[in-house]
PDB file of C-alpha atoms in Angstrom:
ATOM      1  CA  UNK A 293      15.083  22.934 -14.587  1.00  0.00           C
ATOM      2  CA  UNK A 294      16.202  21.333 -11.398  1.00  0.00           C
ATOM      3  CA  UNK A 295      17.546  17.928 -10.545  1.00  0.00           C
ATOM      4  CA  UNK A 296      18.826  16.032  -7.563  1.00  0.00           C
ATOM      5  CA  UNK A 297      21.182  13.093  -7.840  1.00  0.00           C
ATOM      6  CA  UNK A 298      22.118  10.382  -5.401  1.00  0.00           C
ATOM      7  CA  UNK A 299      25.077   8.621  -7.002  1.00  0.00           C
ATOM      8  CA  UNK A 300      25.002   5.528  -4.781  1.00  0.00           C
ATOM      9  CA  UNK A 301      22.164   3.024  -4.942  1.00  0.00           C
ATOM     10  CA  UNK A 302      23.363   1.409  -1.720  1.00  0.00           C
ATOM     11  CA  UNK A 303      25.744   2.235   1.105  1.00  0.00           C
ATOM     12  CA  UNK A 304      27.005  -0.424   3.471  1.00  0.00           C
ATOM     13  CA  UNK A 305      28.515   0.469   6.829  1.00  0.00           C
ATOM     14  CA  UNK A 306      29.293  -1.358  10.039  1.00  0.00           C
ATOM     15  CA  UNK A 307      27.447  -0.417  13.200  1.00  0.00           C
ATOM     16  CA  UNK A 308      29.333   2.225  15.132  1.00  0.00           C
ATOM     17  CA  UNK A 309      31.155   3.559  12.091  1.00  0.00           C
ATOM     18  CA  UNK A 310      30.446   6.951  10.553  1.00  0.00           C
ATOM     19  CA  UNK A 311      28.142   7.033   7.564  1.00  0.00           C
ATOM     20  CA  UNK A 312      27.774   9.348   4.573  1.00  0.00           C
ATOM     21  CA  UNK A 313      24.985   9.324   2.014  1.00  0.00           C
ATOM     22  CA  UNK A 314      25.763  11.534  -0.963  1.00  0.00           C
ATOM     23  CA  UNK A 315      23.542  14.036  -2.727  1.00  0.00           C
ATOM     24  CA  UNK A 316      24.267  16.592  -5.433  1.00  0.00           C
ATOM     25  CA  UNK A 317      21.849  19.132  -6.818  1.00  0.00           C
ATOM     26  CA  UNK A 318      21.212  21.402  -9.737  1.00  0.00           C
ATOM     27  CA  UNK A 319      18.654  24.024  -8.750  1.00  0.00           C
ATOM     28  CA  UNK A 320      18.181  27.468 -10.190  1.00  0.00           C
ATOM     29  CA  UNK A 321      18.188  30.292  -7.696  1.00  0.00           C
ATOM     30  CA  UNK A 322      18.704  29.657  -4.017  1.00  0.00           C
ATOM     31  CA  UNK A 323      18.438  25.940  -3.331  1.00  0.00           C
ATOM     32  CA  UNK A 324      16.328  24.604  -0.500  1.00  0.00           C
ATOM     33  CA  UNK A 325      17.398  21.053   0.292  1.00  0.00           C
ATOM     34  CA  UNK A 326      15.817  18.291   2.327  1.00  0.00           C
ATOM     35  CA  UNK A 327      16.556  14.772   3.514  1.00  0.00           C
ATOM     36  CA  UNK A 328      13.847  12.199   4.114  1.00  0.00           C
ATOM     37  CA  UNK A 329      14.007   8.580   5.292  1.00  0.00           C
ATOM     38  CA  UNK A 330      11.637   5.827   4.259  1.00  0.00           C
ATOM     39  CA  UNK A 331      11.133   2.617   6.194  1.00  0.00           C
ATOM     40  CA  UNK A 332       9.431  -0.390   4.564  1.00  0.00           C
ATOM     41  CA  UNK A 333       5.729   0.127   3.887  1.00  0.00           C
ATOM     42  CA  UNK A 334       5.813   3.557   5.450  1.00  0.00           C
ATOM     43  CA  UNK A 335       5.778   7.098   4.167  1.00  0.00           C
ATOM     44  CA  UNK A 336       8.668   9.505   4.041  1.00  0.00           C
ATOM     45  CA  UNK A 337       9.860  10.895   7.354  1.00  0.00           C
ATOM     46  CA  UNK A 338      11.517  14.311   7.460  1.00  0.00           C
ATOM     47  CA  UNK A 339      15.096  14.358   8.777  1.00  0.00           C
ATOM     48  CA  UNK A 340      16.433  17.850   8.135  1.00  0.00           C
ATOM     49  CA  UNK A 341      16.546  20.768   5.745  1.00  0.00           C
ATOM     50  CA  UNK A 342      18.848  23.536   4.589  1.00  0.00           C
ATOM     51  CA  UNK A 343      17.317  26.913   3.894  1.00  0.00           C
ATOM     52  CA  UNK A 344      20.003  29.459   4.632  1.00  0.00           C
ATOM     53  CA  UNK A 345      22.641  30.229   7.201  1.00  0.00           C
ATOM     54  CA  UNK A 346      25.012  27.715   8.725  1.00  0.00           C
ATOM     55  CA  UNK A 347      26.157  25.164   6.167  1.00  0.00           C
ATOM     56  CA  UNK A 348      26.015  22.370   8.738  1.00  0.00           C
ATOM     57  CA  UNK A 349      22.445  21.397   9.487  1.00  0.00           C
ATOM     58  CA  UNK A 350      21.515  19.130  12.376  1.00  0.00           C
ATOM     59  CA  UNK A 351      18.395  17.005  12.257  1.00  0.00           C
ATOM     60  CA  UNK A 352      16.540  14.105  13.796  1.00  0.00           C
ATOM     61  CA  UNK A 353      18.075  10.889  15.156  1.00  0.00           C
ATOM     62  CA  UNK A 354      21.609  12.305  15.240  1.00  0.00           C
ATOM     63  CA  UNK A 355      21.801  12.969  11.499  1.00  0.00           C
ATOM     64  CA  UNK A 356      23.391  16.063  10.029  1.00  0.00           C
ATOM     65  CA  UNK A 357      24.076  17.349   6.545  1.00  0.00           C
ATOM     66  CA  UNK A 358      26.574  19.757   5.084  1.00  0.00           C
ATOM     67  CA  UNK A 359      25.626  22.195   2.368  1.00  0.00           C
ATOM     68  CA  UNK A 360      28.513  22.869  -0.014  1.00  0.00           C
ATOM     69  CA  UNK A 361      27.694  25.488  -2.605  1.00  0.00           C
ATOM     70  CA  UNK A 362      30.910  25.166  -4.605  1.00  0.00           C
ATOM     71  CA  UNK A 363      30.453  21.417  -4.989  1.00  0.00           C
ATOM     72  CA  UNK A 364      26.644  21.662  -5.213  1.00  0.00           C
ATOM     73  CA  UNK A 365      26.383  18.906  -2.639  1.00  0.00           C
ATOM     74  CA  UNK A 366      24.289  18.201   0.431  1.00  0.00           C
ATOM     75  CA  UNK A 367      25.651  14.969   1.912  1.00  0.00           C
ATOM     76  CA  UNK A 368      23.915  13.308   4.847  1.00  0.00           C
ATOM     77  CA  UNK A 369      26.140  12.191   7.701  1.00  0.00           C
ATOM     78  CA  UNK A 370      26.036  10.508  11.072  1.00  0.00           C
ATOM     79  CA  UNK A 371      29.049   9.995  13.360  1.00  0.00           C
ATOM     80  CA  UNK A 372      28.050   6.520  14.546  1.00  0.00           C
ATOM     81  CA  UNK A 373      25.633   4.320  12.606  1.00  0.00           C
ATOM     82  CA  UNK A 374      22.992   2.132  14.220  1.00  0.00           C
ATOM     83  CA  UNK A 375      21.461  -1.021  12.773  1.00  0.00           C
ATOM     84  CA  UNK A 376      18.098   0.722  13.096  1.00  0.00           C
ATOM     85  CA  UNK A 377      19.308   3.405  10.647  1.00  0.00           C
ATOM     86  CA  UNK A 378      18.997   0.854   7.844  1.00  0.00           C
ATOM     87  CA  UNK A 379      16.419   2.318   5.474  1.00  0.00           C
ATOM     88  CA  UNK A 380      15.954   4.144   2.171  1.00  0.00           C
ATOM     89  CA  UNK A 381      17.129   7.751   2.166  1.00  0.00           C
ATOM     90  CA  UNK A 382      15.968  10.443  -0.227  1.00  0.00           C
ATOM     91  CA  UNK A 383      17.465  13.831  -0.928  1.00  0.00           C
ATOM     92  CA  UNK A 384      15.105  16.479  -2.321  1.00  0.00           C
ATOM     93  CA  UNK A 385      15.334  20.037  -3.519  1.00  0.00           C
ATOM     94  CA  UNK A 386      12.962  22.940  -4.016  1.00  0.00           C
ATOM     95  CA  UNK A 387      13.522  25.968  -6.161  1.00  0.00           C
ATOM     96  CA  UNK A 388      14.396  29.087  -4.256  1.00  0.00           C
ATOM     97  CA  UNK A 389      12.543  31.540  -6.420  1.00  0.00           C
ATOM     98  CA  UNK A 390       9.226  29.932  -7.098  1.00  0.00           C
ATOM     99  CA  UNK A 391       7.339  26.698  -6.925  1.00  0.00           C
ATOM    100  CA  UNK A 392       6.648  24.363  -4.077  1.00  0.00           C
ATOM    101  CA  UNK A 393       7.251  21.012  -5.679  1.00  0.00           C
ATOM    102  CA  UNK A 394      10.031  18.848  -4.347  1.00  0.00           C
ATOM    103  CA  UNK A 395      12.358  17.165  -6.803  1.00  0.00           C
ATOM    104  CA  UNK A 396      13.677  13.923  -5.367  1.00  0.00           C
ATOM    105  CA  UNK A 397      16.796  11.923  -6.009  1.00  0.00           C
ATOM    106  CA  UNK A 398      16.482   8.246  -6.777  1.00  0.00           C
ATOM    107  CA  UNK A 399      17.174   7.171  -3.241  1.00  0.00           C
ATOM    108  CA  UNK A 400      20.045   5.407  -1.477  1.00  0.00           C
ATOM    109  CA  UNK A 401      19.563   2.249   0.534  1.00  0.00           C
ATOM    110  CA  UNK A 402      21.605   2.317   3.717  1.00  0.00           C
ATOM    111  CA  UNK A 403      22.533  -1.045   5.198  1.00  0.00           C
ATOM    112  CA  UNK A 404      24.089  -0.999   8.665  1.00  0.00           C
ATOM    113  CA  UNK A 405      25.486  -4.355   9.683  1.00  0.00           C
ATOM    114  CA  UNK A 406      26.059  -5.417  13.296  1.00  0.00           C
TER     115      UNK A 406
ATOM    116  CA  UNK B1438      -0.889  15.338  16.827  1.00  0.00           C
ATOM    117  CA  UNK B1439      -2.215  13.241  13.988  1.00  0.00           C
ATOM    118  CA  UNK B1440      -0.167  13.074  10.844  1.00  0.00           C
ATOM    119  CA  UNK B1441      -1.231  12.865   7.222  1.00  0.00           C
ATOM    120  CA  UNK B1442      -3.552   9.948   6.621  1.00  0.00           C
ATOM    121  CA  UNK B1443      -4.338   8.231   3.336  1.00  0.00           C
ATOM    122  CA  UNK B1444      -6.997   5.725   2.419  1.00  0.00           C
ATOM    123  CA  UNK B1445      -7.074   3.055   1.271  1.00  0.00           C
ATOM    124  CA  UNK B1446      -3.619   1.757   2.112  1.00  0.00           C
ATOM    125  CA  UNK B1447      -3.867  -0.692  -0.774  1.00  0.00           C
ATOM    126  CA  UNK B1448      -6.044  -0.657  -3.859  1.00  0.00           C
ATOM    127  CA  UNK B1449      -6.174  -3.366  -6.484  1.00  0.00           C
ATOM    128  CA  UNK B1450      -8.172  -2.658  -9.605  1.00  0.00           C
ATOM    129  CA  UNK B1451      -8.544  -3.860 -13.149  1.00  0.00           C
ATOM    130  CA  UNK B1452      -7.340  -2.062 -16.220  1.00  0.00           C
ATOM    131  CA  UNK B1453      -9.901   0.466 -17.405  1.00  0.00           C
ATOM    132  CA  UNK B1454     -11.542   1.021 -14.025  1.00  0.00           C
ATOM    133  CA  UNK B1455     -11.910   4.290 -12.127  1.00  0.00           C
ATOM    134  CA  UNK B1456     -10.242   4.797  -8.730  1.00  0.00           C
ATOM    135  CA  UNK B1457     -10.264   7.441  -6.041  1.00  0.00           C
ATOM    136  CA  UNK B1458      -7.496   7.920  -3.500  1.00  0.00           C
ATOM    137  CA  UNK B1459      -8.089  10.033  -0.417  1.00  0.00           C
ATOM    138  CA  UNK B1460      -5.738  12.223   1.595  1.00  0.00           C
ATOM    139  CA  UNK B1461      -6.459  13.840   4.952  1.00  0.00           C
ATOM    140  CA  UNK B1462      -3.756  16.432   5.726  1.00  0.00           C
ATOM    141  CA  UNK B1463      -2.477  17.597   9.071  1.00  0.00           C
ATOM    142  CA  UNK B1464      -5.033  19.893  10.668  1.00  0.00           C
ATOM    143  CA  UNK B1465      -4.382  23.530   9.833  1.00  0.00           C
ATOM    144  CA  UNK B1466      -2.060  22.819   6.910  1.00  0.00           C
ATOM    145  CA  UNK B1467      -3.132  24.892   3.926  1.00  0.00           C
ATOM    146  CA  UNK B1468      -0.820  23.357   1.336  1.00  0.00           C
ATOM    147  CA  UNK B1469      -1.342  19.804   0.061  1.00  0.00           C
ATOM    148  CA  UNK B1470       0.730  17.827  -2.434  1.00  0.00           C
ATOM    149  CA  UNK B1471       0.382  14.588  -4.357  1.00  0.00           C
ATOM    150  CA  UNK B1472       3.385  12.574  -5.493  1.00  0.00           C
ATOM    151  CA  UNK B1473       3.744   9.227  -7.221  1.00  0.00           C
ATOM    152  CA  UNK B1474       6.499   6.765  -6.375  1.00  0.00           C
ATOM    153  CA  UNK B1475       7.215   3.952  -8.789  1.00  0.00           C
ATOM    154  CA  UNK B1476       9.133   0.915  -7.661  1.00  0.00           C
ATOM    155  CA  UNK B1477      12.781   1.680  -7.075  1.00  0.00           C
ATOM    156  CA  UNK B1478      12.456   5.393  -7.750  1.00  0.00           C
ATOM    157  CA  UNK B1479      12.080   8.597  -5.839  1.00  0.00           C
ATOM    158  CA  UNK B1480       8.693  10.296  -5.585  1.00  0.00           C
ATOM    159  CA  UNK B1481       7.593  12.444  -8.515  1.00  0.00           C
ATOM    160  CA  UNK B1482       5.436  15.512  -8.123  1.00  0.00           C
ATOM    161  CA  UNK B1483       1.886  15.414  -9.444  1.00  0.00           C
ATOM    162  CA  UNK B1484      -0.101  18.369  -8.138  1.00  0.00           C
ATOM    163  CA  UNK B1485      -0.083  21.016  -5.420  1.00  0.00           C
ATOM    164  CA  UNK B1486      -3.049  22.720  -3.745  1.00  0.00           C
ATOM    165  CA  UNK B1487      -3.035  25.956  -1.845  1.00  0.00           C
ATOM    166  CA  UNK B1488      -6.385  25.994  -0.099  1.00  0.00           C
ATOM    167  CA  UNK B1489      -9.070  24.776  -2.459  1.00  0.00           C
ATOM    168  CA  UNK B1490      -7.345  25.595  -5.702  1.00  0.00           C
ATOM    169  CA  UNK B1491      -4.755  23.675  -7.652  1.00  0.00           C
ATOM    170  CA  UNK B1492      -1.777  26.023  -7.718  1.00  0.00           C
ATOM    171  CA  UNK B1493       0.401  23.740  -9.827  1.00  0.00           C
ATOM    172  CA  UNK B1494      -0.789  20.649 -11.692  1.00  0.00           C
ATOM    173  CA  UNK B1495       2.174  20.425 -14.035  1.00  0.00           C
ATOM    174  CA  UNK B1496       3.077  16.939 -12.836  1.00  0.00           C
ATOM    175  CA  UNK B1497      -0.174  15.242 -13.760  1.00  0.00           C
ATOM    176  CA  UNK B1498       0.816  12.806 -16.519  1.00  0.00           C
ATOM    177  CA  UNK B1499      -2.330  13.137 -18.637  1.00  0.00           C
ATOM    178  CA  UNK B1500      -6.008  14.029 -18.510  1.00  0.00           C
ATOM    179  CA  UNK B1501      -6.952  10.717 -16.919  1.00  0.00           C
ATOM    180  CA  UNK B1502      -5.627  12.124 -13.654  1.00  0.00           C
ATOM    181  CA  UNK B1503      -7.568  14.720 -11.705  1.00  0.00           C
ATOM    182  CA  UNK B1504      -7.534  15.926  -8.108  1.00  0.00           C
ATOM    183  CA  UNK B1505      -9.867  18.019  -6.002  1.00  0.00           C
ATOM    184  CA  UNK B1506      -9.830  19.665  -2.607  1.00  0.00           C
ATOM    185  CA  UNK B1507     -13.293  21.229  -2.367  1.00  0.00           C
ATOM    186  CA  UNK B1508     -13.176  22.466   1.224  1.00  0.00           C
ATOM    187  CA  UNK B1509      -9.478  23.126   1.536  1.00  0.00           C
ATOM    188  CA  UNK B1510      -8.817  20.097   3.709  1.00  0.00           C
ATOM    189  CA  UNK B1511      -9.329  16.557   2.416  1.00  0.00           C
ATOM    190  CA  UNK B1512      -8.177  15.887  -1.128  1.00  0.00           C
ATOM    191  CA  UNK B1513      -9.109  13.151  -3.571  1.00  0.00           C
ATOM    192  CA  UNK B1514      -6.935  12.006  -6.441  1.00  0.00           C
ATOM    193  CA  UNK B1515      -9.031  10.514  -9.209  1.00  0.00           C
ATOM    194  CA  UNK B1516      -7.751   8.278 -11.962  1.00  0.00           C
ATOM    195  CA  UNK B1517      -9.964   7.353 -14.894  1.00  0.00           C
ATOM    196  CA  UNK B1518      -9.500   4.393 -17.226  1.00  0.00           C
ATOM    197  CA  UNK B1519      -6.600   3.045 -15.213  1.00  0.00           C
ATOM    198  CA  UNK B1520      -3.655   1.500 -17.014  1.00  0.00           C
ATOM    199  CA  UNK B1521      -1.080  -0.993 -15.765  1.00  0.00           C
ATOM    200  CA  UNK B1522       1.521   1.768 -15.882  1.00  0.00           C
ATOM    201  CA  UNK B1523      -0.427   3.663 -13.221  1.00  0.00           C
ATOM    202  CA  UNK B1524       0.627   1.048 -10.663  1.00  0.00           C
ATOM    203  CA  UNK B1525       2.665   2.850  -8.014  1.00  0.00           C
ATOM    204  CA  UNK B1526       2.533   4.204  -4.491  1.00  0.00           C
ATOM    205  CA  UNK B1527       0.676   7.492  -4.367  1.00  0.00           C
ATOM    206  CA  UNK B1528       1.950   9.758  -1.615  1.00  0.00           C
ATOM    207  CA  UNK B1529       0.232  12.774  -0.145  1.00  0.00           C
ATOM    208  CA  UNK B1530       1.998  15.499   1.829  1.00  0.00           C
ATOM    209  CA  UNK B1531       0.945  18.680   3.558  1.00  0.00           C
ATOM    210  CA  UNK B1532       2.678  21.792   4.847  1.00  0.00           C
ATOM    211  CA  UNK B1533       1.626  24.791   6.875  1.00  0.00           C
ATOM    212  CA  UNK B1534       1.541  27.244   4.029  1.00  0.00           C
ATOM    213  CA  UNK B1535       2.747  27.954   0.546  1.00  0.00           C
ATOM    214  CA  UNK B1536       6.340  28.787   1.329  1.00  0.00           C
ATOM    215  CA  UNK B1537       8.800  26.526  -0.404  1.00  0.00           C
ATOM    216  CA  UNK B1538      10.930  26.453   2.695  1.00  0.00           C
ATOM    217  CA  UNK B1539       8.157  24.777   4.634  1.00  0.00           C
ATOM    218  CA  UNK B1540       8.620  21.137   5.468  1.00  0.00           C
ATOM    219  CA  UNK B1541       6.282  18.767   3.690  1.00  0.00           C
ATOM    220  CA  UNK B1542       5.005  15.951   5.900  1.00  0.00           C
ATOM    221  CA  UNK B1543       4.089  12.768   4.115  1.00  0.00           C
ATOM    222  CA  UNK B1544       1.388  10.201   4.648  1.00  0.00           C
ATOM    223  CA  UNK B1545       1.989   6.436   4.457  1.00  0.00           C
ATOM    224  CA  UNK B1546       0.819   6.273   0.852  1.00  0.00           C
ATOM    225  CA  UNK B1547      -1.704   4.267  -1.135  1.00  0.00           C
ATOM    226  CA  UNK B1548      -0.289   1.335  -3.096  1.00  0.00           C
ATOM    227  CA  UNK B1549      -2.241   1.107  -6.342  1.00  0.00           C
ATOM    228  CA  UNK B1550      -2.025  -2.068  -8.378  1.00  0.00           C
ATOM    229  CA  UNK B1551      -3.673  -2.183 -11.790  1.00  0.00           C
ATOM    230  CA  UNK B1552      -4.090  -5.709 -13.110  1.00  0.00           C
TER     231      UNK B1552
END
């Protein structure tokens, strides 16, 4: 069984401040982890993924995420938030050994205030 | 290039009716996925195609749900005898091949409302 958890329903941050959106996972085998962003009435847009290698992954729009095996976490970060980053963020995981389905967390709404 | 497209964008139907939702994947992508996203939740996996065949349909909730991909490109998700609980956004995604490291690219979704 595999699961992905996003412990915060909403994160509020002021524009220009750093942001973190948390994600923890429970995946058998080698975990493959993804972050997606969803804007209103639009589909999911891919931000970044961790497959193997460097624990710090850089993605689109200045976002990055850090894979931490000991804490089973894959938190999304950005050094300086923009108002336009306000959206719904989803963490997802895929099993390393078999299967192509993504298991998604419940989502975290990011609100960046001017 | 063109992304994943889904039609219709919105579908309103009455309880008990039959509906078809269409997905057109990115050209050349052999893997295609269907997910369902209920209000306030993350997407949940329904079915995965590799080429024309359903490689994993473990997420289909019951036998009212069926999906096809006859030519290995466009896919249709079919729901019989719709129920109010089927109301959700149905998302389609595609990826280049079957590897589970491949990025899945999502379409805008079809919002299904069952009255």
